[in-house]
Amino acid sequence: MEAKNPNMVSIKDMLEAGVHFGHQTNRWNPKMKPYLFGERNGIYLIDLQQTAKFFFDAYNFVRDTVAAGESVLFVGTKRQAVDIVEEEANRCGMYYVTQRWLGGMLTNFETIRKSIRQLRKLEAAQTDGTHERLKKKEVLLMEKERGKLEKYLSGIKAMESLPGCIYVLDTRIQHITVKEANRLGIPVVAIVDTNCDPTRIDYPIPGNDDAIRSLKLFTTRIADACLEGVDLRNKQEGSSGGEGEEDTIMSDLLSTRATENPVESVQTPSA
């Protein structure tokens, strides 16, 4: 399937968003060398031709993942990423984490689900008359617990199973997230700046992971990929009446992609 060109990123878009600006040359990861164009005034510049190619692959993978009935988990906890992640994940109907990543969110998901059920129970208590039957101190304690759970779990409280892939905005900050996903074999799509290690990322997007405009550009397009995947899924279900040949083909496609793109063998172009 050819991806819709309007949702791809152009060199002009990326230049305007500052995607090409990396970190200072003394703050880099040598594993990012194949993705670099050069350096200017002590700053590494990212090769946007490569970024466009890698983003094309990432977009298509996310779209196909959602079309196959899987979900995408958006993860971005640093200050400039929070609003972008929440807005775009909500726009495309996917899940998100914008507060501190709780260890085990993926690898100990059953425990996380118990916390989510507790959050739902506490939310229901606000409207089902439970508070009226309790003492004020008990209500305050319940509300304190609800607030804490809501802070960390609000973006995933509707997530009933592990996601089909995760989209990460800063792999250094979210190194535990990436590690958990690698351990479970969940594909990782991520923006990788010049100080990042791209070898643990299934679908790396070389680019500036600090500038708001850069984060917004990529995250908006990834959300568009999710929406396109939802649209494809709906069309498949409409034409087949549910599980059918298209579903099998899409699942086979994802299995093939996973086999061809294991995280241990991410191929990087030669410099």
mmCIF file of C-alpha atoms in Angstrom:
data_model
loop_
_atom_site.group_PDB
_atom_site.id
_atom_site.type_symbol
_atom_site.label_atom_id
_atom_site.label_comp_id
_atom_site.label_asym_id
_atom_site.label_seq_id
_atom_site.Cartn_x
_atom_site.Cartn_y
_atom_site.Cartn_z
ATOM 1 C CA MET A 1 0.000 0.000 0.000
ATOM 2 C CA GLU A 2 1.295 3.463 -0.866
ATOM 3 C CA ALA A 3 1.114 5.968 1.947
ATOM 4 C CA LYS A 4 -0.734 9.219 1.389
ATOM 5 C CA ASN A 5 1.841 11.789 0.312
ATOM 6 C CA PRO A 6 0.237 14.740 2.183
ATOM 7 C CA ASN A 7 1.056 13.015 5.467
ATOM 8 C CA MET A 8 4.731 12.541 4.664
ATOM 9 C CA VAL A 9 7.325 15.065 5.831
ATOM 10 C CA SER A 10 9.078 17.223 3.257
ATOM 11 C CA ILE A 11 12.600 18.610 3.472
ATOM 12 C CA LYS A 12 11.057 22.098 3.603
ATOM 13 C CA ASP A 13 8.801 21.119 6.529
ATOM 14 C CA MET A 14 11.757 19.715 8.434
ATOM 15 C CA LEU A 15 14.036 22.696 7.766
ATOM 16 C CA GLU A 16 11.353 25.083 9.005
ATOM 17 C CA ALA A 17 10.865 22.956 12.139
ATOM 18 C CA GLY A 18 14.610 22.780 12.880
ATOM 19 C CA VAL A 19 14.663 18.993 12.594
ATOM 20 C CA HIS A 20 18.235 19.095 11.239
ATOM 21 C CA PHE A 21 19.783 20.671 14.341
ATOM 22 C CA GLY A 22 21.454 18.093 16.573
ATOM 23 C CA HIS A 23 23.455 18.576 19.751
ATOM 24 C CA GLN A 24 26.917 20.017 20.251
ATOM 25 C CA THR A 25 29.667 17.852 18.807
ATOM 26 C CA ASN A 26 30.959 17.004 22.286
ATOM 27 C CA ARG A 27 27.525 15.601 23.206
ATOM 28 C CA TRP A 28 26.917 12.891 20.662
ATOM 29 C CA ASN A 29 26.567 9.168 20.321
ATOM 30 C CA PRO A 30 28.962 7.727 17.704
ATOM 31 C CA LYS A 31 26.239 5.264 16.675
ATOM 32 C CA MET A 32 24.405 8.231 15.131
ATOM 33 C CA LYS A 33 27.267 8.961 12.726
ATOM 34 C CA PRO A 34 25.576 7.308 9.697
ATOM 35 C CA TYR A 35 22.654 9.723 10.030
ATOM 36 C CA LEU A 36 24.721 12.927 10.074
ATOM 37 C CA PHE A 37 25.176 15.430 7.246
ATOM 38 C CA GLY A 38 28.046 17.308 8.870
ATOM 39 C CA GLU A 39 28.680 19.911 11.543
ATOM 40 C CA ARG A 40 28.454 23.690 11.715
ATOM 41 C CA ASN A 41 29.612 25.986 14.496
ATOM 42 C CA GLY A 42 30.115 23.036 16.829
ATOM 43 C CA ILE A 43 26.631 21.583 16.183
ATOM 44 C CA TYR A 44 25.972 18.333 14.351
ATOM 45 C CA LEU A 45 23.533 18.554 11.443
ATOM 46 C CA ILE A 46 21.223 15.636 10.664
ATOM 47 C CA ASP A 47 20.872 14.384 7.086
ATOM 48 C CA LEU A 48 17.242 15.207 6.284
ATOM 49 C CA GLN A 49 17.229 13.073 3.149
ATOM 50 C CA GLN A 50 17.707 10.064 5.397
ATOM 51 C CA THR A 51 15.164 11.367 7.898
ATOM 52 C CA ALA A 52 12.536 11.587 5.146
ATOM 53 C CA LYS A 53 13.239 7.985 4.111
ATOM 54 C CA PHE A 54 13.177 6.616 7.649
ATOM 55 C CA PHE A 55 10.018 8.551 8.479
ATOM 56 C CA PHE A 56 8.318 7.068 5.412
ATOM 57 C CA ASP A 57 9.053 3.585 6.769
ATOM 58 C CA ALA A 58 7.902 4.531 10.282
ATOM 59 C CA TYR A 59 4.672 6.083 9.013
ATOM 60 C CA ASN A 60 3.778 3.041 6.940
ATOM 61 C CA PHE A 61 4.519 0.682 9.826
ATOM 62 C CA VAL A 62 2.333 2.645 12.255
ATOM 63 C CA ARG A 63 -0.484 2.843 9.711
ATOM 64 C CA ASP A 64 -0.343 -0.902 9.030
ATOM 65 C CA THR A 65 -0.172 -1.706 12.749
ATOM 66 C CA VAL A 66 -3.384 0.208 13.429
ATOM 67 C CA ALA A 67 -5.042 -1.186 10.284
ATOM 68 C CA ALA A 68 -4.365 -4.674 11.664
ATOM 69 C CA GLY A 69 -6.349 -3.818 14.804
ATOM 70 C CA GLU A 70 -3.458 -2.979 17.115
ATOM 71 C CA SER A 71 -3.023 0.182 19.195
ATOM 72 C CA VAL A 72 -0.148 2.667 19.476
ATOM 73 C CA LEU A 73 1.169 4.026 22.768
ATOM 74 C CA PHE A 74 2.586 7.572 22.566
ATOM 75 C CA VAL A 75 5.272 8.288 25.191
ATOM 76 C CA GLY A 76 6.713 11.731 25.916
ATOM 77 C CA THR A 77 7.288 12.958 29.454
ATOM 78 C CA LYS A 78 9.551 15.990 29.065
ATOM 79 C CA ARG A 79 7.993 19.407 29.467
ATOM 80 C CA GLN A 80 7.878 20.461 25.806
ATOM 81 C CA ALA A 81 6.414 17.116 24.709
ATOM 82 C CA VAL A 82 3.538 16.716 27.180
ATOM 83 C CA ASP A 83 0.868 18.862 25.512
ATOM 84 C CA ILE A 84 1.795 17.656 22.018
ATOM 85 C CA VAL A 85 1.592 13.986 22.982
ATOM 86 C CA GLU A 86 -1.704 14.310 24.829
ATOM 87 C CA GLU A 87 -3.332 16.373 22.066
ATOM 88 C CA GLU A 88 -2.248 14.163 19.172
ATOM 89 C CA ALA A 89 -2.873 10.836 20.934
ATOM 90 C CA ASN A 90 -6.384 11.993 21.823
ATOM 91 C CA ARG A 91 -6.958 13.226 18.261
ATOM 92 C CA CYS A 92 -6.235 9.804 16.791
ATOM 93 C CA GLY A 93 -7.827 7.795 19.608
ATOM 94 C CA MET A 94 -4.617 6.193 20.885
ATOM 95 C CA TYR A 95 -3.057 5.877 24.332
ATOM 96 C CA TYR A 96 -0.360 8.019 25.913
ATOM 97 C CA VAL A 97 1.986 8.497 28.848
ATOM 98 C CA THR A 98 3.064 12.067 29.653
ATOM 99 C CA GLN A 99 4.053 11.740 33.296
ATOM 100 C CA ARG A 100 6.876 9.713 34.805
ATOM 101 C CA TRP A 101 7.077 6.238 33.300
ATOM 102 C CA LEU A 102 6.209 3.715 36.001
ATOM 103 C CA GLY A 103 8.561 0.750 35.836
ATOM 104 C CA GLY A 104 6.651 -2.291 34.614
ATOM 105 C CA MET A 105 4.031 -0.402 32.615
ATOM 106 C CA LEU A 106 4.678 -2.921 29.848
ATOM 107 C CA THR A 107 6.538 -5.820 31.453
ATOM 108 C CA ASN A 108 4.212 -5.948 34.472
ATOM 109 C CA PHE A 109 1.057 -4.884 32.687
ATOM 110 C CA GLU A 110 -1.269 -7.101 34.735
ATOM 111 C CA THR A 111 -0.350 -5.148 37.868
ATOM 112 C CA ILE A 112 -0.879 -1.888 35.995
ATOM 113 C CA ARG A 113 -4.321 -3.142 34.936
ATOM 114 C CA LYS A 114 -5.215 -3.683 38.595
ATOM 115 C CA SER A 115 -4.305 -0.046 39.280
ATOM 116 C CA ILE A 116 -6.433 1.022 36.316
ATOM 117 C CA ARG A 117 -9.395 -0.938 37.687
ATOM 118 C CA GLN A 118 -8.887 0.763 41.043
ATOM 119 C CA LEU A 119 -8.881 4.156 39.305
ATOM 120 C CA ARG A 120 -12.168 3.346 37.583
ATOM 121 C CA LYS A 121 -13.653 2.244 40.903
ATOM 122 C CA LEU A 122 -12.606 5.498 42.559
ATOM 123 C CA GLU A 123 -14.019 7.516 39.661
ATOM 124 C CA ALA A 124 -17.332 5.684 39.940
ATOM 125 C CA ALA A 125 -17.422 6.430 43.670
ATOM 126 C CA GLN A 126 -17.690 10.132 42.843
ATOM 127 C CA THR A 127 -21.080 9.698 41.221
ATOM 128 C CA ASP A 128 -22.651 6.501 42.573
ATOM 129 C CA GLY A 129 -23.374 7.786 46.067
ATOM 130 C CA THR A 130 -20.362 6.146 47.743
ATOM 131 C CA HIS A 131 -18.935 9.465 48.962
ATOM 132 C CA GLU A 132 -22.198 10.388 50.654
ATOM 133 C CA ARG A 133 -22.034 7.231 52.787
ATOM 134 C CA LEU A 134 -18.464 7.814 53.981
ATOM 135 C CA LYS A 135 -16.826 10.100 56.483
ATOM 136 C CA LYS A 136 -15.120 13.226 55.152
ATOM 137 C CA LYS A 137 -11.651 11.887 56.013
ATOM 138 C CA GLU A 138 -12.304 8.666 54.093
ATOM 139 C CA VAL A 139 -13.468 10.630 51.063
ATOM 140 C CA LEU A 140 -10.342 12.789 51.182
ATOM 141 C CA LEU A 141 -8.134 9.694 51.241
ATOM 142 C CA MET A 142 -10.005 8.202 48.292
ATOM 143 C CA GLU A 143 -9.684 11.435 46.327
ATOM 144 C CA LYS A 144 -5.976 11.628 47.076
ATOM 145 C CA GLU A 145 -5.494 8.106 45.734
ATOM 146 C CA ARG A 146 -7.660 8.847 42.699
ATOM 147 C CA GLY A 147 -5.660 11.972 41.907
ATOM 148 C CA LYS A 148 -2.379 10.091 42.058
ATOM 149 C CA LEU A 149 -3.614 7.267 39.835
ATOM 150 C CA GLU A 150 -5.194 9.730 37.402
ATOM 151 C CA LYS A 151 -1.908 11.610 37.077
ATOM 152 C CA TYR A 152 0.021 8.571 35.898
ATOM 153 C CA LEU A 153 -2.637 6.382 34.282
ATOM 154 C CA SER A 154 -5.150 8.742 32.671
ATOM 155 C CA GLY A 155 -3.721 8.206 29.191
ATOM 156 C CA ILE A 156 -3.868 4.402 29.367
ATOM 157 C CA LYS A 157 -6.942 3.732 31.508
ATOM 158 C CA ALA A 158 -8.829 2.439 28.452
ATOM 159 C CA MET A 159 -5.932 0.243 27.297
ATOM 160 C CA GLU A 160 -7.008 -3.371 27.791
ATOM 161 C CA SER A 161 -3.937 -5.045 26.279
ATOM 162 C CA LEU A 162 -0.347 -4.304 25.337
ATOM 163 C CA PRO A 163 0.067 -1.941 22.370
ATOM 164 C CA GLY A 164 1.088 -3.059 18.902
ATOM 165 C CA CYS A 165 3.926 -0.539 18.967
ATOM 166 C CA ILE A 166 5.136 2.460 20.941
ATOM 167 C CA TYR A 167 6.096 5.909 19.674
ATOM 168 C CA VAL A 168 8.770 7.603 21.800
ATOM 169 C CA LEU A 169 9.799 11.265 21.652
ATOM 170 C CA ASP A 170 13.044 11.056 23.670
ATOM 171 C CA THR A 171 14.800 7.697 23.908
ATOM 172 C CA ARG A 172 17.339 8.870 26.487
ATOM 173 C CA ILE A 173 14.696 9.963 28.965
ATOM 174 C CA GLN A 174 12.516 6.965 28.091
ATOM 175 C CA HIS A 175 15.312 4.383 28.164
ATOM 176 C CA ILE A 176 13.308 2.179 30.549
ATOM 177 C CA THR A 177 10.323 2.340 28.188
ATOM 178 C CA VAL A 178 12.499 1.243 25.277
ATOM 179 C CA LYS A 179 14.082 -1.525 27.346
ATOM 180 C CA GLU A 180 10.686 -2.919 28.375
ATOM 181 C CA ALA A 181 9.409 -2.823 24.790
ATOM 182 C CA ASN A 182 12.562 -4.566 23.518
ATOM 183 C CA ARG A 183 12.164 -7.255 26.159
ATOM 184 C CA LEU A 184 8.583 -7.969 25.077
ATOM 185 C CA GLY A 185 9.255 -7.669 21.357
ATOM 186 C CA ILE A 186 7.028 -4.604 20.985
ATOM 187 C CA PRO A 187 8.276 -2.520 18.023
ATOM 188 C CA VAL A 188 9.593 0.939 18.889
ATOM 189 C CA VAL A 189 9.168 3.990 16.654
ATOM 190 C CA ALA A 190 11.190 6.926 17.966
ATOM 191 C CA ILE A 191 12.788 10.268 17.190
ATOM 192 C CA VAL A 192 16.549 9.804 17.632
ATOM 193 C CA ASP A 193 18.719 12.886 18.154
ATOM 194 C CA THR A 194 22.503 12.998 17.749
ATOM 195 C CA ASN A 195 23.035 12.006 21.395
ATOM 196 C CA CYS A 196 20.830 8.890 21.168
ATOM 197 C CA ASP A 197 21.499 5.188 20.570
ATOM 198 C CA PRO A 198 19.462 4.142 17.512
ATOM 199 C CA THR A 199 20.357 0.455 17.679
ATOM 200 C CA ARG A 200 17.501 -0.470 20.041
ATOM 201 C CA ILE A 201 14.892 1.294 17.906
ATOM 202 C CA ASP A 202 13.008 -0.673 15.258
ATOM 203 C CA TYR A 203 11.932 2.403 13.298
ATOM 204 C CA PRO A 204 14.301 5.304 14.085
ATOM 205 C CA ILE A 205 13.460 8.825 12.902
ATOM 206 C CA PRO A 206 16.717 10.860 12.937
ATOM 207 C CA GLY A 207 15.848 14.354 14.122
ATOM 208 C CA ASN A 208 15.795 17.058 16.762
ATOM 209 C CA ASP A 209 14.008 15.683 19.836
ATOM 210 C CA ASP A 210 14.109 18.959 21.786
ATOM 211 C CA ALA A 211 12.562 21.643 19.548
ATOM 212 C CA ILE A 212 8.802 21.962 19.978
ATOM 213 C CA ARG A 213 8.194 22.428 16.249
ATOM 214 C CA SER A 214 10.153 19.278 15.445
ATOM 215 C CA LEU A 215 8.256 17.236 18.036
ATOM 216 C CA LYS A 216 4.952 18.647 16.789
ATOM 217 C CA LEU A 217 5.737 17.882 13.141
ATOM 218 C CA PHE A 218 6.584 14.229 13.676
ATOM 219 C CA THR A 219 3.941 13.545 16.318
ATOM 220 C CA THR A 220 1.178 15.077 14.201
ATOM 221 C CA ARG A 221 2.183 12.910 11.259
ATOM 222 C CA ILE A 222 2.353 9.758 13.391
ATOM 223 C CA ALA A 223 -1.159 10.554 14.638
ATOM 224 C CA ASP A 224 -2.203 10.953 10.990
ATOM 225 C CA ALA A 225 -0.762 7.488 10.319
ATOM 226 C CA CYS A 226 -2.939 6.116 13.127
ATOM 227 C CA LEU A 227 -6.025 7.791 11.674
ATOM 228 C CA GLU A 228 -5.267 6.407 8.230
ATOM 229 C CA GLY A 229 -4.876 2.971 9.797
ATOM 230 C CA VAL A 230 -8.243 3.301 11.542
ATOM 231 C CA ASP A 231 -9.833 4.287 8.236
ATOM 232 C CA LEU A 232 -8.304 1.273 6.481
ATOM 233 C CA ARG A 233 -9.455 -0.998 9.287
ATOM 234 C CA ASN A 234 -13.010 0.318 9.077
ATOM 235 C CA LYS A 235 -13.085 -0.182 5.317
ATOM 236 C CA GLN A 236 -11.817 -3.756 5.707
ATOM 237 C CA GLU A 237 -14.460 -4.550 8.304
ATOM 238 C CA GLY A 238 -17.137 -2.908 6.176
ATOM 239 C CA SER A 239 -16.249 -4.926 3.105
ATOM 240 C CA SER A 240 -15.676 -8.244 4.850
ATOM 241 C CA GLY A 241 -18.178 -8.045 7.684
ATOM 242 C CA GLY A 242 -15.502 -8.699 10.324
ATOM 243 C CA GLU A 243 -12.666 -11.199 10.368
ATOM 244 C CA GLY A 244 -11.781 -12.176 6.831
ATOM 245 C CA GLU A 245 -9.148 -12.378 4.170
ATOM 246 C CA GLU A 246 -8.052 -8.740 4.539
ATOM 247 C CA ASP A 247 -7.422 -9.247 8.259
ATOM 248 C CA THR A 248 -5.296 -12.304 7.543
ATOM 249 C CA ILE A 249 -3.316 -10.446 4.891
ATOM 250 C CA MET A 250 -2.716 -7.503 7.226
ATOM 251 C CA SER A 251 -1.597 -9.761 10.071
ATOM 252 C CA ASP A 252 0.745 -11.610 7.718
ATOM 253 C CA LEU A 253 2.156 -8.270 6.575
ATOM 254 C CA LEU A 254 2.959 -7.233 10.139
ATOM 255 C CA SER A 255 4.518 -10.621 10.901
ATOM 256 C CA THR A 256 6.722 -10.291 7.830
ATOM 257 C CA ARG A 257 7.774 -6.776 8.806
ATOM 258 C CA ALA A 258 8.634 -7.933 12.323
ATOM 259 C CA THR A 259 10.756 -10.752 10.922
ATOM 260 C CA GLU A 260 12.546 -8.461 8.516
ATOM 261 C CA ASN A 261 13.111 -5.691 11.061
ATOM 262 C CA PRO A 262 14.265 -7.263 14.347
ATOM 263 C CA VAL A 263 15.588 -4.613 16.707
ATOM 264 C CA GLU A 264 18.956 -6.329 16.949
ATOM 265 C CA SER A 265 19.569 -5.876 13.244
ATOM 266 C CA VAL A 266 18.420 -2.340 12.526
ATOM 267 C CA GLN A 267 20.206 -1.414 9.320
ATOM 268 C CA THR A 268 21.710 2.044 9.071
ATOM 269 C CA PRO A 269 22.866 3.531 5.791
ATOM 270 C CA SER A 270 26.545 4.013 5.299
ATOM 271 C CA ALA A 271 27.823 7.507 5.987
#
